PDB file of C-alpha atoms in Angstrom:
ATOM      1  CA  MET A   1     117.204 100.820  90.692  1.00 86.00           C
ATOM      2  CA  THR A   2     118.701  97.596  92.046  1.00 91.00           C
ATOM      3  CA  SER A   3     117.974  93.940  91.350  1.00 90.00           C
ATOM      4  CA  ILE A   4     116.364  92.016  94.241  1.00 92.00           C
ATOM      5  CA  GLY A   5     115.938  88.725  92.415  1.00 88.00           C
ATOM      6  CA  GLU A   6     115.266  87.195  89.050  1.00 90.00           C
ATOM      7  CA  ASN A   7     113.016  89.664  87.169  1.00 91.00           C
ATOM      8  CA  ALA A   8     112.537  91.689  90.372  1.00 94.00           C
ATOM      9  CA  TYR A   9     113.755  95.240  91.034  1.00 95.00           C
ATOM     10  CA  LEU A  10     113.760  97.786  93.831  1.00 95.00           C
ATOM     11  CA  VAL A  11     113.415 101.528  93.200  1.00 94.00           C
ATOM     12  CA  ARG A  12     114.021 104.027  96.005  1.00 96.00           C
ATOM     13  CA  ASP A  13     112.397 107.478  95.928  1.00 95.00           C
ATOM     14  CA  GLY A  14     110.629 106.805  92.626  1.00 92.00           C
ATOM     15  CA  VAL A  15     108.396 109.345  90.924  1.00 89.00           C
ATOM     16  CA  PHE A  16     105.715 108.272  88.443  1.00 84.00           C
ATOM     17  CA  THR A  17     103.338 110.242  86.262  1.00 83.00           C
ATOM     18  CA  THR A  18     101.312 109.795  83.097  1.00 78.00           C
ATOM     19  CA  HIS A  19     101.643 113.496  82.269  1.00 77.00           C
ATOM     20  CA  ASP A  20     103.812 113.894  79.172  1.00 81.00           C
ATOM     21  CA  SER A  21     105.836 116.875  80.383  1.00 80.00           C
ATOM     22  CA  SER A  22     109.254 117.553  81.899  1.00 82.00           C
ATOM     23  CA  LYS A  23     107.366 119.385  84.694  1.00 82.00           C
ATOM     24  CA  PRO A  24     104.255 117.227  85.250  1.00 82.00           C
ATOM     25  CA  ASP A  25     101.115 118.724  86.812  1.00 84.00           C
ATOM     26  CA  PHE A  26     100.566 115.567  88.872  1.00 85.00           C
ATOM     27  CA  ARG A  27     102.725 112.709  90.093  1.00 88.00           C
ATOM     28  CA  LEU A  28     103.098 109.908  92.611  1.00 89.00           C
ATOM     29  CA  HIS A  29     106.211 109.734  94.773  1.00 94.00           C
ATOM     30  CA  ALA A  30     106.974 106.453  96.552  1.00 95.00           C
ATOM     31  CA  ARG A  31     109.706 105.845  99.073  1.00 96.00           C
ATOM     32  CA  THR A  32     110.140 102.285  97.790  1.00 96.00           C
ATOM     33  CA  ILE A  33     108.806 100.437  94.763  1.00 94.00           C
ATOM     34  CA  ARG A  34     109.240  96.716  94.148  1.00 95.00           C
ATOM     35  CA  ILE A  35     108.726  95.735  90.522  1.00 93.00           C
ATOM     36  CA  TYR A  36     108.131  92.101  89.584  1.00 93.00           C
ATOM     37  CA  GLU A  37     108.231  91.892  85.785  1.00 91.00           C
ATOM     38  CA  ASP A  38     104.975  90.794  84.130  1.00 85.00           C
ATOM     39  CA  ASP A  39     103.366  90.262  87.553  1.00 87.00           C
ATOM     40  CA  ARG A  40     102.957  93.154  90.007  1.00 86.00           C
ATOM     41  CA  VAL A  41     104.303  96.430  91.393  1.00 90.00           C
ATOM     42  CA  ILE A  42     104.253  97.215  95.108  1.00 89.00           C
ATOM     43  CA  PHE A  43     104.536 100.844  96.255  1.00 92.00           C
ATOM     44  CA  GLN A  44     105.246 101.835  99.871  1.00 94.00           C
ATOM     45  CA  TYR A  45     104.774 105.249 101.482  1.00 95.00           C
ATOM     46  CA  VAL A  46     103.200 106.901  98.437  1.00 94.00           C
ATOM     47  CA  THR A  47     102.282 110.595  98.224  1.00 95.00           C
ATOM     48  CA  ALA A  48     100.129 111.977  95.396  1.00 89.00           C
ATOM     49  CA  TYR A  49     100.994 115.521  94.328  1.00 90.00           C
ATOM     50  CA  ILE A  50      99.258 118.085  92.177  1.00 86.00           C
ATOM     51  CA  GLY A  51     101.976 120.560  91.349  1.00 86.00           C
ATOM     52  CA  ASN A  52     103.993 120.789  94.574  1.00 90.00           C
ATOM     53  CA  LEU A  53     100.946 120.269  96.809  1.00 91.00           C
ATOM     54  CA  PRO A  54     100.674 116.844  98.483  1.00 94.00           C
ATOM     55  CA  ILE A  55      97.022 115.799  98.307  1.00 89.00           C
ATOM     56  CA  PHE A  56      96.879 112.160  99.424  1.00 88.00           C
ATOM     57  CA  TRP A  57      99.037 109.543 101.126  1.00 92.00           C
ATOM     58  CA  TRP A  58      98.930 105.748 101.044  1.00 90.00           C
ATOM     59  CA  PRO A  59     101.127 103.543 103.248  1.00 93.00           C
ATOM     60  CA  TYR A  60     100.924 100.685 100.708  1.00 89.00           C
ATOM     61  CA  LEU A  61      99.672 100.256  97.138  1.00 84.00           C
ATOM     62  CA  TYR A  62      99.582  97.005  95.157  1.00 82.00           C
ATOM     63  CA  GLN A  63      99.188  97.087  91.373  1.00 80.00           C
ATOM     64  CA  SER A  64      98.756  93.895  89.412  1.00 78.00           C
ATOM     65  CA  LEU A  65     100.225  93.972  85.919  1.00 80.00           C
ATOM     66  CA  SER A  66      97.615  91.493  84.757  1.00 73.00           C
ATOM     67  CA  ASP A  67      94.865  92.723  82.424  1.00 64.00           C
ATOM     68  CA  THR A  68      92.312  90.971  84.632  1.00 68.00           C
ATOM     69  CA  PHE A  69      92.786  93.275  87.620  1.00 68.00           C
ATOM     70  CA  SER A  70      93.872  96.896  87.774  1.00 69.00           C
ATOM     71  CA  PHE A  71      93.608  99.977  89.966  1.00 70.00           C
ATOM     72  CA  THR A  72      93.671 103.433  88.369  1.00 75.00           C
ATOM     73  CA  ILE A  73      94.118 106.843  90.007  1.00 74.00           C
ATOM     74  CA  SER A  74      93.313 109.996  88.020  1.00 77.00           C
ATOM     75  CA  PRO A  75      93.288 113.661  89.010  1.00 78.00           C
ATOM     76  CA  ALA A  76      90.026 115.388  88.100  1.00 81.00           C
ATOM     77  CA  TYR A  77      88.102 118.612  88.375  1.00 83.00           C
ATOM     78  CA  THR A  78      84.310 118.706  88.348  1.00 80.00           C
ATOM     79  CA  SER A  79      81.894 121.556  88.930  1.00 85.00           C
ATOM     80  CA  THR A  80      80.258 119.564  91.754  1.00 84.00           C
ATOM     81  CA  TRP A  81      83.312 118.261  93.637  1.00 78.00           C
ATOM     82  CA  GLY A  82      86.001 120.706  92.521  1.00 85.00           C
ATOM     83  CA  PRO A  83      89.547 119.275  92.485  1.00 84.00           C
ATOM     84  CA  SER A  84      89.435 115.575  93.250  1.00 81.00           C
ATOM     85  CA  ILE A  85      91.000 112.182  92.649  1.00 78.00           C
ATOM     86  CA  LEU A  86      89.037 109.535  90.788  1.00 80.00           C
ATOM     87  CA  THR A  87      89.816 105.887  91.356  1.00 80.00           C
ATOM     88  CA  GLN A  88      88.789 102.838  89.373  1.00 78.00           C
ATOM     89  CA  VAL A  89      89.159  99.143  90.107  1.00 75.00           C
ATOM     90  CA  THR A  90      88.813  96.689  87.226  1.00 73.00           C
ATOM     91  CA  PHE A  91      88.262  92.979  87.791  1.00 68.00           C
ATOM     92  CA  PRO A  92      86.950  90.104  85.679  1.00 67.00           C
ATOM     93  CA  ILE A  93      83.254  89.224  85.898  1.00 68.00           C
ATOM     94  CA  THR A  94      83.222  86.860  82.950  1.00 71.00           C
ATOM     95  CA  GLU A  95      85.722  86.021  80.240  1.00 69.00           C
ATOM     96  CA  HIS A  96      84.509  88.980  78.124  1.00 69.00           C
ATOM     97  CA  ILE A  97      83.340  91.459  80.790  1.00 66.00           C
ATOM     98  CA  HIS A  98      85.751  93.379  83.054  1.00 55.00           C
TER      99      HIS A  98
END
């Protein structure tokens, strides 16, 4: 991790997961990640893995750190679709409805 400005950082070959394990079942690997504190995170060349199997690739992902807008990616398994990735975008409609 290196500093690229005031409250801005660059991570090379970063791996992220929400799985609470030393050997996570799923993860995202990004070639570069720019983190702007309290504002946004920008991922470039991102591969989603389940175990060691790459399942999806994005050239660019933008994630706002604001509560008003967010993008969520979750691995899933359903009897209809089988293994899949669920995505969710949240945005404000009114002050109390997102």
